[in-house]
Coordinates of C-alpha atoms and ligand atoms in Angstrom, one line a residue:
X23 CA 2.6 -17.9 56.9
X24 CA 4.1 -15.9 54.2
X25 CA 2.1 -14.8 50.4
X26 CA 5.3 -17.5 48.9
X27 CA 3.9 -20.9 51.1
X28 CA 0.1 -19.8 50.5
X29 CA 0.9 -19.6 46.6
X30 CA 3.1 -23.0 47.1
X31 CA -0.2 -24.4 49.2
X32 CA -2.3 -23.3 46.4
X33 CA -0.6 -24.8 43.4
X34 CA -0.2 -28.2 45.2
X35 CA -4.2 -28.4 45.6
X36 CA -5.0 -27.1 42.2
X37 CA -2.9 -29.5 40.9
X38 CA -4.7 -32.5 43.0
X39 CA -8.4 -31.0 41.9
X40 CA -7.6 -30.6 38.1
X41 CA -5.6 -33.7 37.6
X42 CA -8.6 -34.7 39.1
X43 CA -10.9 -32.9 36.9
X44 CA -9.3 -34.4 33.4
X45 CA -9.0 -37.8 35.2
X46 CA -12.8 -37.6 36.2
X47 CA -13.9 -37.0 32.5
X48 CA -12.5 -39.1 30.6
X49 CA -9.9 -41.6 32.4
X50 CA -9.6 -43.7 29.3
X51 CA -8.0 -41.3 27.1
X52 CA -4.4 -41.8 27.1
X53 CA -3.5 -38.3 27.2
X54 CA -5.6 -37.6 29.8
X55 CA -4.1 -40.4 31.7
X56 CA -0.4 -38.6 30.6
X57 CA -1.6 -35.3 32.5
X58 CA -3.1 -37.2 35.1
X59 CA 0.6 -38.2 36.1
X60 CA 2.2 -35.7 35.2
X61 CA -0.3 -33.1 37.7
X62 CA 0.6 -35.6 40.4
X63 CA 4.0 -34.6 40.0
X64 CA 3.1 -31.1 39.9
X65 CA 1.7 -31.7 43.1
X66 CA 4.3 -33.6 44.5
X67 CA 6.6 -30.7 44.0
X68 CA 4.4 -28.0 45.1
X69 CA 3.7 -29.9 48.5
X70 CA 8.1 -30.2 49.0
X71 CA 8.1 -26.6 48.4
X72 CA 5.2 -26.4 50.7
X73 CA 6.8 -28.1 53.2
X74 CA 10.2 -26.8 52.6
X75 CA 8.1 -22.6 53.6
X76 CA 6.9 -23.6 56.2
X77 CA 9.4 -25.9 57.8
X78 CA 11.0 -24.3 61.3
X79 CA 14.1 -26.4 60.9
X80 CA 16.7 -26.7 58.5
X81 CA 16.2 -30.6 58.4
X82 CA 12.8 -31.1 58.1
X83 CA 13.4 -28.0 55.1
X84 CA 16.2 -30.6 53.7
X85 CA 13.4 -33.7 53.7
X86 CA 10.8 -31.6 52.1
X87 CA 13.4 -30.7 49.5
X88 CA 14.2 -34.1 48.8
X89 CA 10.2 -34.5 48.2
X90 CA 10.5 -31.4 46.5
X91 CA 13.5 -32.8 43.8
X92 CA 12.1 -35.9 43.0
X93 CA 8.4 -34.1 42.3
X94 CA 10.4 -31.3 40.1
X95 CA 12.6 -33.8 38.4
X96 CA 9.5 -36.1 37.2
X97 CA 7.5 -32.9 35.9
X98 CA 9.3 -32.3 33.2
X99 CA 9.2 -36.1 32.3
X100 CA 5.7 -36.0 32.4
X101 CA 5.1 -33.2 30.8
X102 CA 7.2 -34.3 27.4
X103 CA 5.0 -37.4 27.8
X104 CA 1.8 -36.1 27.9
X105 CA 3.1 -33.9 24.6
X106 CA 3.8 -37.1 23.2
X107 CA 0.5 -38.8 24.1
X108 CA -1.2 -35.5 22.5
X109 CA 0.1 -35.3 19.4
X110 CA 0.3 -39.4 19.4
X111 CA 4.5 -39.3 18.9
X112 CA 5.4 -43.0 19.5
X113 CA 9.6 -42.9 20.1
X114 CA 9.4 -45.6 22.3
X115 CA 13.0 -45.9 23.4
X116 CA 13.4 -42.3 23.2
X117 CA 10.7 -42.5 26.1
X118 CA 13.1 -44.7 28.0
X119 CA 15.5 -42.7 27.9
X120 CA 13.8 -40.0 29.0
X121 CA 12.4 -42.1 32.0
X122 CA 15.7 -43.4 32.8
X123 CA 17.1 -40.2 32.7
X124 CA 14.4 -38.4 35.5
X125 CA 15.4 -41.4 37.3
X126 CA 19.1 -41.5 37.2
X127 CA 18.9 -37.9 38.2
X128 CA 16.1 -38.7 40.9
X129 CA 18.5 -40.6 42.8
X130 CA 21.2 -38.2 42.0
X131 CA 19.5 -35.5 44.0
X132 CA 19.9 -37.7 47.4
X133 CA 23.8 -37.0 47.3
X134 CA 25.8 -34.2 47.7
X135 CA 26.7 -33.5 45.0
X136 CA 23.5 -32.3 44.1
X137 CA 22.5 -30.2 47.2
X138 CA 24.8 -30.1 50.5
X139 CA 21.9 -28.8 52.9
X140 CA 19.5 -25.9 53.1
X141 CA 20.0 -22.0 53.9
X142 CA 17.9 -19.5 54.9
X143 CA 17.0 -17.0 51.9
X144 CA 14.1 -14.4 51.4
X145 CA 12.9 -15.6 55.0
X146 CA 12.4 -19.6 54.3
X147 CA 14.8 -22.5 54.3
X148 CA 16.1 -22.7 50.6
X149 CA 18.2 -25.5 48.7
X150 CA 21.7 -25.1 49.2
X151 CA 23.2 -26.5 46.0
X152 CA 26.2 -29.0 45.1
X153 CA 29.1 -28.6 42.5
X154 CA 26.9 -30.4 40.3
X155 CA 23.7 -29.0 41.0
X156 CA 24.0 -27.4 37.7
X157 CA 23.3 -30.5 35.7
X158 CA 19.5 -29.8 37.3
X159 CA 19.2 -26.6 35.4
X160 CA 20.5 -28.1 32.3
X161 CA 17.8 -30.9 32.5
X162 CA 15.2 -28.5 33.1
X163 CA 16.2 -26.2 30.3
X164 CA 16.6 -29.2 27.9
X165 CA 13.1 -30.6 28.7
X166 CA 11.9 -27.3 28.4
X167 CA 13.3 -26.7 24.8
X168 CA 12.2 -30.0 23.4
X169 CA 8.6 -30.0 24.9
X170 CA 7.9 -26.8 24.1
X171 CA 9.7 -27.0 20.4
X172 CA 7.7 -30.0 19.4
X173 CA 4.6 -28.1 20.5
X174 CA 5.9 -25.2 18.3
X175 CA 6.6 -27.0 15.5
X176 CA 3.5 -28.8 15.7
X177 CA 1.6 -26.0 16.3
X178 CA 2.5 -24.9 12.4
X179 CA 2.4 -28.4 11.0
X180 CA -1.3 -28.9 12.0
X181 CA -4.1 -27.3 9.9
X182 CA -5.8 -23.7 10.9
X183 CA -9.4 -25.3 11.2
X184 CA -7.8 -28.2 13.4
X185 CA -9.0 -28.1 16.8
X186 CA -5.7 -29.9 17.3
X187 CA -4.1 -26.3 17.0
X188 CA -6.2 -24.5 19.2
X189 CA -5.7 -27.3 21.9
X190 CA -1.9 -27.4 20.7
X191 CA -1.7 -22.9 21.7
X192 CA -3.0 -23.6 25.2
X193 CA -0.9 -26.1 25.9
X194 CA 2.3 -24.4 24.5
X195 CA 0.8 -20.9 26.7
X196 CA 0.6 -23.9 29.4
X197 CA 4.5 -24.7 29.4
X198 CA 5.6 -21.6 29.1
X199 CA 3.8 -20.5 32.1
X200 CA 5.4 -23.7 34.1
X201 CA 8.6 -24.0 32.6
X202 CA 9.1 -19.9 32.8
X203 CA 7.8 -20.1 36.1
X204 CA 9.6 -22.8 37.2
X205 CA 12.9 -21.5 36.3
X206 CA 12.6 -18.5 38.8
X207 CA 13.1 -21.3 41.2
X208 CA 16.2 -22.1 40.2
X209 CA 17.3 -17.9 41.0
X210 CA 17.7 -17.6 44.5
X211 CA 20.8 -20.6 44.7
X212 CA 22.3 -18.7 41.2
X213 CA 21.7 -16.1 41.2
X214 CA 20.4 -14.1 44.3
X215 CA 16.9 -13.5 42.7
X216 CA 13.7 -13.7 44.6
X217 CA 11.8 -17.2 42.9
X218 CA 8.9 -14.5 41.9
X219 CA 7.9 -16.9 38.8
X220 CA 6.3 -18.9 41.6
X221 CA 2.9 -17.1 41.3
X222 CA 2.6 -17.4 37.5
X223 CA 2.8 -21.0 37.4
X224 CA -1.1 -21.8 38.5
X225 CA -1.5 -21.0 34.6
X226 CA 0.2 -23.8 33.6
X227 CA -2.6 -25.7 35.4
X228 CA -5.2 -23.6 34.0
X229 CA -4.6 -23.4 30.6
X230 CA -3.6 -27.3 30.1
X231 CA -7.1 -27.8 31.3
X232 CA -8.0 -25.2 29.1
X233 CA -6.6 -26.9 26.6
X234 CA -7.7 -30.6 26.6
X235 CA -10.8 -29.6 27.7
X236 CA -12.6 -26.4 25.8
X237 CA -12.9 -28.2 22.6
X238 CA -13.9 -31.2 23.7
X239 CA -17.4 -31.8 22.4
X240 CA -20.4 -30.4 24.8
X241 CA -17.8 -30.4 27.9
X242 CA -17.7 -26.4 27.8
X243 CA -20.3 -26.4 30.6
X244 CA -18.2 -28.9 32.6
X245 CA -15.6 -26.9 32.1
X246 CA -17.2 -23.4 33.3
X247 CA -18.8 -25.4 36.1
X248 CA -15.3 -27.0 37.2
X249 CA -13.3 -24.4 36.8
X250 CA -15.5 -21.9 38.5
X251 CA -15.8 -24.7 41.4
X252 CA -11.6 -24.5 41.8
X253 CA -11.7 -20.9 41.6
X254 CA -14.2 -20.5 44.8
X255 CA -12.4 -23.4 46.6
X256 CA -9.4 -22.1 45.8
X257 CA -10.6 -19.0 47.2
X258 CA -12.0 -20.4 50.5
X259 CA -8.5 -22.0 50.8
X260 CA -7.2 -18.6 50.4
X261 CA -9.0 -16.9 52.9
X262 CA -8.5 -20.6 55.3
X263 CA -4.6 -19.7 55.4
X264 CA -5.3 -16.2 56.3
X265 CA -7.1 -16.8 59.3
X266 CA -6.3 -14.3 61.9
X267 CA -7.9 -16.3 64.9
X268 CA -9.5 -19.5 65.9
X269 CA -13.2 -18.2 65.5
X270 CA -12.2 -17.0 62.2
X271 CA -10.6 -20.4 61.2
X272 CA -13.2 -21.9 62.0
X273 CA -15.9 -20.0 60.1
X274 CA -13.9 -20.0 57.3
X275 CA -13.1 -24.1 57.5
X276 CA -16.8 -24.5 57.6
X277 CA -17.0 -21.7 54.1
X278 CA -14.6 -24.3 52.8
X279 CA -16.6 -27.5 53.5
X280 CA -19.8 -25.6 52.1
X281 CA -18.0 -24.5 49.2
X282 CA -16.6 -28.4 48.6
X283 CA -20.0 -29.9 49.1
X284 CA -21.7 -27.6 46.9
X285 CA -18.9 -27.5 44.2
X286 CA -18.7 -31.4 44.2
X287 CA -22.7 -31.3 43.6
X288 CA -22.9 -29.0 40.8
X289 CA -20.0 -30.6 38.9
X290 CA -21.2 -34.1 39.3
X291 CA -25.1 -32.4 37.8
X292 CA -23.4 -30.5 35.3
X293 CA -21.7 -33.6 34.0
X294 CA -24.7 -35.7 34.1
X295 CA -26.6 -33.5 32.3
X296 CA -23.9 -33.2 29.9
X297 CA -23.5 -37.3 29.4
X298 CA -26.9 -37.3 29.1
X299 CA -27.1 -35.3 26.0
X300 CA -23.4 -36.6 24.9
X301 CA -25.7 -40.0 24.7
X302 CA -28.7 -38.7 22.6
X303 CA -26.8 -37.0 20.4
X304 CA -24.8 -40.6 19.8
X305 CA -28.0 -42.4 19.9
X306 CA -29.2 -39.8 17.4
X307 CA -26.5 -40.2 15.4
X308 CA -26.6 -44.3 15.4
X309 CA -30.0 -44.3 14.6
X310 CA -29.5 -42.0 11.5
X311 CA -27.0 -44.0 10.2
X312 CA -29.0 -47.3 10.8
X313 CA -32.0 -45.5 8.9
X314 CA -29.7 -44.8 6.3
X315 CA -28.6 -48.2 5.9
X316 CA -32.0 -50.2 6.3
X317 CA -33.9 -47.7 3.4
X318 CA -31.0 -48.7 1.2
X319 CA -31.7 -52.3 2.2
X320 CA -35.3 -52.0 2.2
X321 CA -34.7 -50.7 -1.5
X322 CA -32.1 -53.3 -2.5
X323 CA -34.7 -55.8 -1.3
X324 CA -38.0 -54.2 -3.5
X325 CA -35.7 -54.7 -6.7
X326 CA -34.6 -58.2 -5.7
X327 CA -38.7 -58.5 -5.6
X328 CA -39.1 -56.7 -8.7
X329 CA -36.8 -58.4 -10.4
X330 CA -37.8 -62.0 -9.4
X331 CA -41.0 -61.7 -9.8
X332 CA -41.1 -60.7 -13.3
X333 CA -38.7 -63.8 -14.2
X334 CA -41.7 -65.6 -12.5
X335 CA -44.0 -63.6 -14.9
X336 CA -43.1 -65.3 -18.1
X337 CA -43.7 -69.3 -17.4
X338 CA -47.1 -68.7 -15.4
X339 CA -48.5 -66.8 -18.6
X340 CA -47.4 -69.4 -20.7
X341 CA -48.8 -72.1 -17.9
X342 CA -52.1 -70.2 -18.2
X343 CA -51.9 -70.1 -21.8
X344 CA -51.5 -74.0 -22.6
X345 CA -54.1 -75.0 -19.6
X346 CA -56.5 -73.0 -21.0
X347 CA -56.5 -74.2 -24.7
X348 CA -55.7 -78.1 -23.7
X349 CA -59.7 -77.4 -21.9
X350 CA -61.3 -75.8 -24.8
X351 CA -60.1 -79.0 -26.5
X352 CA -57.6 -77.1 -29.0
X353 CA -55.0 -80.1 -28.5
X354 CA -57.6 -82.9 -28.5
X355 CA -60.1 -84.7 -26.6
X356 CA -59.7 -85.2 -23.0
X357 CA -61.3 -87.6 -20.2
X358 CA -62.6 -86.2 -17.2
X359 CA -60.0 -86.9 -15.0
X360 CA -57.4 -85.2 -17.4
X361 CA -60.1 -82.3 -17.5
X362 CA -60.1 -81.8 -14.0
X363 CA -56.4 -82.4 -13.3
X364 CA -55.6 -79.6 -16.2
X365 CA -58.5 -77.3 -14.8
X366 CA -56.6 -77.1 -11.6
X367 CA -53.4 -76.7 -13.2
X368 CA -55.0 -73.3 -14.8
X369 CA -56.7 -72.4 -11.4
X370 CA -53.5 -72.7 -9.8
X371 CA -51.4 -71.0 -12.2
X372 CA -54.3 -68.2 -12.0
X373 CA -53.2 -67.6 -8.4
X374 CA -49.7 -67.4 -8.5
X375 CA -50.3 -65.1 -11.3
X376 CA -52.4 -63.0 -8.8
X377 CA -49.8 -62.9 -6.5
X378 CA -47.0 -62.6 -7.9
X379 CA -49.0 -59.3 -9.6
X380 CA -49.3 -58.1 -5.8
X381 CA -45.9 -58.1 -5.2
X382 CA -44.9 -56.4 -8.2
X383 CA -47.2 -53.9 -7.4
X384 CA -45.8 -53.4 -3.8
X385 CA -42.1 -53.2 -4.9
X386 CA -43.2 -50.7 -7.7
X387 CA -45.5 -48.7 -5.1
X388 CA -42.1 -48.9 -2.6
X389 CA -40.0 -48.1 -5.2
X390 CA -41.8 -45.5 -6.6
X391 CA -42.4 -46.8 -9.7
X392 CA -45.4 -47.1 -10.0
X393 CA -46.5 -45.6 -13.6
X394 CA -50.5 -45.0 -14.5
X395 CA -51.8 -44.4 -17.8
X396 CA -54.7 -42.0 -16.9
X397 CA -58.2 -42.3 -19.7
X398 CA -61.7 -41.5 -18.9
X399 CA -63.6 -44.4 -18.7
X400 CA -67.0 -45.5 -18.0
X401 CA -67.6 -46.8 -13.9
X402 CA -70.4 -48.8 -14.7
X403 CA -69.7 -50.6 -17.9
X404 CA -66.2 -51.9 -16.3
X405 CA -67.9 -53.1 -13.4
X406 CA -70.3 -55.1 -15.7
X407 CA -67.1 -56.0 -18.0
X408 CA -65.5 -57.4 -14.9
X409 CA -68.5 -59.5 -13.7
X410 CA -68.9 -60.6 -17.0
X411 CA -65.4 -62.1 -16.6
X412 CA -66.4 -63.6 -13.4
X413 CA -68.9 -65.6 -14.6
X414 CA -67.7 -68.9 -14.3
X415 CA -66.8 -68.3 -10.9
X416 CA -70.1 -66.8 -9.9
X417 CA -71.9 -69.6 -11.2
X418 CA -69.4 -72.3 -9.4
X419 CA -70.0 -70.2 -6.7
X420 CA -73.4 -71.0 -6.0
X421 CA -73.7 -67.1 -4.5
X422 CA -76.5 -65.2 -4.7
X423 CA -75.0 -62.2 -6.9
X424 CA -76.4 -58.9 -8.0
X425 CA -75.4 -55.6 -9.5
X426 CA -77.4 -52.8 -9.6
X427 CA -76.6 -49.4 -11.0
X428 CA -78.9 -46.0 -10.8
X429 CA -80.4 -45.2 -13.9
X430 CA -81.7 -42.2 -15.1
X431 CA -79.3 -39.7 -16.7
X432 CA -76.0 -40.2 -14.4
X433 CA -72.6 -40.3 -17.0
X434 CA -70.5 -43.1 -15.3
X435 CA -67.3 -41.9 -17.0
X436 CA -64.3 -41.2 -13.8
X437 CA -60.7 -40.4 -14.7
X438 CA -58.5 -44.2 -14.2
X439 CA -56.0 -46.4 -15.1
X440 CA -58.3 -48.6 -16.8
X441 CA -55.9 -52.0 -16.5
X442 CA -55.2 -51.3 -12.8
X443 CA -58.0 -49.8 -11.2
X444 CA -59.8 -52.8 -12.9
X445 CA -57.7 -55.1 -10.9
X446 CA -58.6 -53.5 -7.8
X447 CA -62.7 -53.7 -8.4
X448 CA -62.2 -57.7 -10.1
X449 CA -60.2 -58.3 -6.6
X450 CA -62.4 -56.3 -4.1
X451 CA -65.5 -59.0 -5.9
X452 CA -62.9 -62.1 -5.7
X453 CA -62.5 -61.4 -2.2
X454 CA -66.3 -60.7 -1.9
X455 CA -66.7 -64.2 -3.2
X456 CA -63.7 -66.0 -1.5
X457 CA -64.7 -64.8 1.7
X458 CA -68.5 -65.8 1.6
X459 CA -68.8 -69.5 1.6
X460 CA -72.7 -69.3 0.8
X461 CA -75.5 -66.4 0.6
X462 CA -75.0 -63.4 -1.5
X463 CA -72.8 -60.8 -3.0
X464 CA -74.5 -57.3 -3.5
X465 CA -72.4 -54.8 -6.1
X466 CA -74.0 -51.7 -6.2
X467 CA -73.1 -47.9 -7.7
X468 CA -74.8 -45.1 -7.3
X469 CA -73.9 -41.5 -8.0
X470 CA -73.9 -39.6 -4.2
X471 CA -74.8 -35.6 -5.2
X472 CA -74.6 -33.6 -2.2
X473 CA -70.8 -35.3 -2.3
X474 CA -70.3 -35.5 -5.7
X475 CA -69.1 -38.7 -5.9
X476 CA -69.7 -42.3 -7.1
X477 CA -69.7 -44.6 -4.6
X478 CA -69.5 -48.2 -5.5
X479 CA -70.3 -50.5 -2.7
X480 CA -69.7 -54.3 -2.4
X481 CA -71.8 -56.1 0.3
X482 CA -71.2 -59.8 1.2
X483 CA -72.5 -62.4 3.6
X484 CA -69.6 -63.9 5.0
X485 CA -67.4 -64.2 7.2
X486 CA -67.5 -60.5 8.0
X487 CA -64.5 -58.6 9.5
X488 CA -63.3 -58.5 13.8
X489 CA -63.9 -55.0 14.6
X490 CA -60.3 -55.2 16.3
X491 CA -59.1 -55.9 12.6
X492 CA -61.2 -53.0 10.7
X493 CA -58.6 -50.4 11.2
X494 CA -55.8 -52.1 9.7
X495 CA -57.2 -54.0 7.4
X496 CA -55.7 -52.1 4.7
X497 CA -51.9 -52.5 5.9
X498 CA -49.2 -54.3 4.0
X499 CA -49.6 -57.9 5.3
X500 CA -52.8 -57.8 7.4
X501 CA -55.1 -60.9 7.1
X502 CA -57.8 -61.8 9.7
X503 CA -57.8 -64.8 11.7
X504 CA -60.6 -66.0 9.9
X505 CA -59.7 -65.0 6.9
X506 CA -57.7 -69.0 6.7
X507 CA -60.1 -71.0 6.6
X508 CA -61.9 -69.7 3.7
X509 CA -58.8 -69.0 1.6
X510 CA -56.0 -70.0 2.5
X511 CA -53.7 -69.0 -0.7
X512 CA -54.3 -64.9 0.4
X513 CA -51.1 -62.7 1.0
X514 CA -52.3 -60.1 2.5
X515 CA -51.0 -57.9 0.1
X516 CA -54.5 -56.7 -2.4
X517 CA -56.1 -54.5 -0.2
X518 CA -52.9 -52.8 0.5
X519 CA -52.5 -52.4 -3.0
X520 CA -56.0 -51.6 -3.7
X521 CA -55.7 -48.6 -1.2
X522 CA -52.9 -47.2 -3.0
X523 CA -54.2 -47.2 -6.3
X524 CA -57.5 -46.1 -5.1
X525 CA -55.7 -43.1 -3.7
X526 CA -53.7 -42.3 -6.9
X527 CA -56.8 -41.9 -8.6
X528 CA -58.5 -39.2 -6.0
X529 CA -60.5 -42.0 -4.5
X530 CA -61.4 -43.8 -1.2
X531 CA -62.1 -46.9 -0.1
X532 CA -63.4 -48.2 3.5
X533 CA -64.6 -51.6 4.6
X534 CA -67.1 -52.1 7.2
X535 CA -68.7 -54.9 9.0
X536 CA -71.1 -55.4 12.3
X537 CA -68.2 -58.2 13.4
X538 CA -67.3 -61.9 12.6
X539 CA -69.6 -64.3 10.6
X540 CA -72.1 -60.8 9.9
X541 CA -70.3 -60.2 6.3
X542 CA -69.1 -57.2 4.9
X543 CA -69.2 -53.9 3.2
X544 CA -66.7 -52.5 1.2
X545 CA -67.2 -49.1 -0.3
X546 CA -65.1 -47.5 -3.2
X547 CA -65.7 -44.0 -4.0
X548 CA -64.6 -41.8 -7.1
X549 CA -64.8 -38.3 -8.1
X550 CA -66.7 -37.7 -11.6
X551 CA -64.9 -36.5 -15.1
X552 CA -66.1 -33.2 -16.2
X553 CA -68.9 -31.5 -14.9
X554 CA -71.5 -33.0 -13.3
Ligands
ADP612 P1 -55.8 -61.8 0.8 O1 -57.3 -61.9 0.4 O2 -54.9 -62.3 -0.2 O3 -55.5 -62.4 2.2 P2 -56.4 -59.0 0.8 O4 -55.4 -57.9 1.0 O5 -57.2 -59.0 -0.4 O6 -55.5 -60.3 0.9 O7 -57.3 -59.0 2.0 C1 -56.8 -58.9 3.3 C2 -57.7 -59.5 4.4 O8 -58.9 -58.8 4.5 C3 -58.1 -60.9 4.1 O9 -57.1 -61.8 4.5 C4 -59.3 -61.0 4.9 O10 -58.9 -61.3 6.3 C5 -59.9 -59.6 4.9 N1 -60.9 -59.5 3.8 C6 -60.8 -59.0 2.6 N2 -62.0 -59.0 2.0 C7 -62.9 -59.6 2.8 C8 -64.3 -59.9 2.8 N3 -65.0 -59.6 1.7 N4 -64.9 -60.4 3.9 C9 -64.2 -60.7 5.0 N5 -62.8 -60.4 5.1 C10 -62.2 -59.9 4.0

């Protein structure tokens, strides 16, 4: 076996293992499907030229020629198509022509008048060509011309940073490797010239792969790992066809298997891996976008909120307003059923006006809204302001309620939003109350030195808190399980507020409780103004 048939040997199989190689990574990509085809040809011809080498007879030369024609004939096809598939040119019926044409000439190549037999040249059987052989060589040199012009003037119409332009260079290196290659086959039947272009067109093969693949996303590994596969199976191959003897056939057909098996592993891993990470980085990407997307949501919802709950504002004031004069008897007597059915009217409109507070308070905090009018004020006289409000409800109550305060010389006065971190205290004793059907409600505040700190502590008797509950008590939404059948109107939304506020102002605030139906303790505690 002469260098010629190993190199013909050689090209057939790298064409099988890249068309493979493309096919394997992405087979629903048109233009990968394009090359695909068009290696298959490749190989088609290499194997007639193969066959036509080594053939020991003229007429089993003339068979592998006919193989060898058709495969040669299709290549260029293929080749124009896959160009077209690249750089997405439509020209449908220009296809069909071009498709009719490989054909036409396909079966053209059967008849004498394309090739009357084979002769022996350069020590193999080579084609022995018609009159009209020639129209071959035109073919070829006219696909070659418009494949490799379209790349050209493509390869100036596309934009420097396209990757499109890089891919676009290896390809055009690609054809000019095959079609210049190629053409040296045509030299022996013109023109007494040895077909030495032979060995050059394996390029072809390697730089289209090259090409489609090296700026593929993350497929460079792949790519070093396949093509560094081919090259050492390739190489087995090589050494294969040399064999000297049997012993030495054999030990290198068992290199080969080794080398396939191993190859075929470490591409297969390699392109896991790489899939893998070709997956994360979509997931990645899919998940930024839907964060994207639900913050912008999230916000479009928080001023819907906003903006509601403010129209809802306006009316419950002015409920509040009219309930509460009609029972101090501004717009005339009333009986006692009127009384009471007005009296709950107010009590109602009180709530709403609670919650709808809330959530204006938790679309401001989401929003970042949130504004606070800082002022020193005094701890101790709000918390007696605020009981003082409380009153009524106290007494209706029936609770056992108590606020102490440490005397001596302690200045209560603590940096606040007076109107809002009044809200938080008169709802930490509301819920004190709403959540102790009967016993007592202890306030407390004390100033704690070693800490330096006032710590304000609320202690009920009532239903108390599951300690499963405790450590999200203060979250956006939480109520207790028990919490509904005491009050069954709560949102879930004060403490969550409460916490924030309490936090803008430097404070804390905990809630404890030794379990269900044991009440609980909640603790507030603030830094001192000035010097202390
Ligand atoms: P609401 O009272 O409107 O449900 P809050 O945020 O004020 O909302 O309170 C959240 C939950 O914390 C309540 O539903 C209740 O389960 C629990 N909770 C609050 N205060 C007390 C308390 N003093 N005793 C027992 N549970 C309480």
């Amino acid at each position: 076996m002469n260098l010629f048939s190993i190199s013909t040997i050689i090209l057939t199989f790298s064409g099988i293992i890249f068309s493979l190689i493309i096919y394997h990574t992405d087979r629903t990509n048109k233009v990968n499907r394009a090359w695909f085809f068009s290696c298959i040809s490749f190989s088609v011809w290499a194997l007639g030229l193969a066959g036509v080498t080594l053939s020991s007879t003229p007429d089993t030369a003339f068979i592998w020629q006919c193989v060898l024609d058709v495969g040669a004939i299709f290549l260029p096809f293929l080749f124009s198509i896959f160009v077209f598939e690249l750089l997405h040119i439509q020209a449908k019926v220009f296809r069909i022509f071009l498709l009719c044409s490989a054909i036409l000439l396909s079966l053209f190549s059967f008849t004498p008048f394309f090739k009357v037999g084979m002769m022996m040249r350069y020590g193999f059987e080579w084609v022995n060509p018609g009159p009209y052989y020639l129209s071959f060589l035109i073919y070829f040199v006219c696909y070659a011309v418009m494949s490799l012009g379209i790349l050209i003037y493509f390869y100036f119409k596309t934009d420097k940073k396209d990757i499109l332009r890089a891919q676009i260079r290896n390809i055009l290196f690609a054809g000019i490797m095959g079609y210049g290659g190629g053409v040296t086959n045509f030299f022996p039947q013109f023109f007494s010239v040895y077909p030495f272009g032979n060995y050059f067109v394996i390029f072809y093969i390697v730089f289209i792969v090259y090409g489609v693949l090296r700026y593929k996303a993350l497929s460079a590994k792949v790519i070093s790992a396949q093509i560094f596969s081919v090259a050492i199976v390739l190489v087995s191959l090589f050494s294969l066809l040399k064999s000297t003897d049997l012993t030495d056939w054999l030990l290198n057909m068992l290199i080969l298997v080794l080398v396939g098996v191993f190859s075929v592993f470490l591409v297969n891993s390699v392109n896991r891996e790489v899939k893998a990470r070709e997956k994360i980085e979509k997931l990645a990407t899919d998940l930024e976008t839907a964060n994207v997307r639900l913050t912008e949501l999230d916000r479009q919802k928080s001023e819907f909120v906003s903006f509601a709950t403010h129209q809802l504002r306006a009316p419950l004031t002015a409920m509040k307003g009219y309930a509460s004069m009609i029972l101090e008897g501004d717009m005339g007597a009333l009986s006692d059923e009127a009384k009471l059915g007005v009296s709950r009217i107010f009590d109602s409109a009180k709530t709403l006006t609670n919650i709808v507070d809330d959530y204006l308070n938790i679309t401001r905090i989401e929003l970042g809204t949130m504004k606070y009018v800082f002022d020193v004020i005094d701890f101790k006289t709000l918390i007696e302001d605020i009981v003082g409000e409380l009153k009524p409800n106290i007494e209706k109550s029936g609770l056992k309620f108590s606020f102490t305060a440490e005397n001596g010389d302690v200045d209560y006065r603590i940096t606040a939003d007076r109107d809002k971190f009044k809200q938080v205290i008169a709802n930490l004793i509301d819920n004190s109350m709403k959540y102790t059907p009967s016993g007592s409600v202890t306030l407390s505040l004390a100033f704690d030195r070693p800490k330096r700190k006032f710590v304000f502590t609320i202690k009920d008797t009532g239903i108390g808190i599951d300690p499963e509950v405790l450590p999200h008590l203060f979250a956006k939404w939480s109520r207790a399980g028990n919490a509904n059948k005491t009050n069954i109107k709560g949102t879930g939304l004060g403490l969550f507020v409460a916490k924030e506020i309490i936090t803008a102002h430097n404070g804390s605030i905990r809630a404890e409780s030794p379990g269900e139906g044991k009440g609980s303790t909640f603790i507030v505690e603030m830094e001192p103004w000035g010097k202390m």
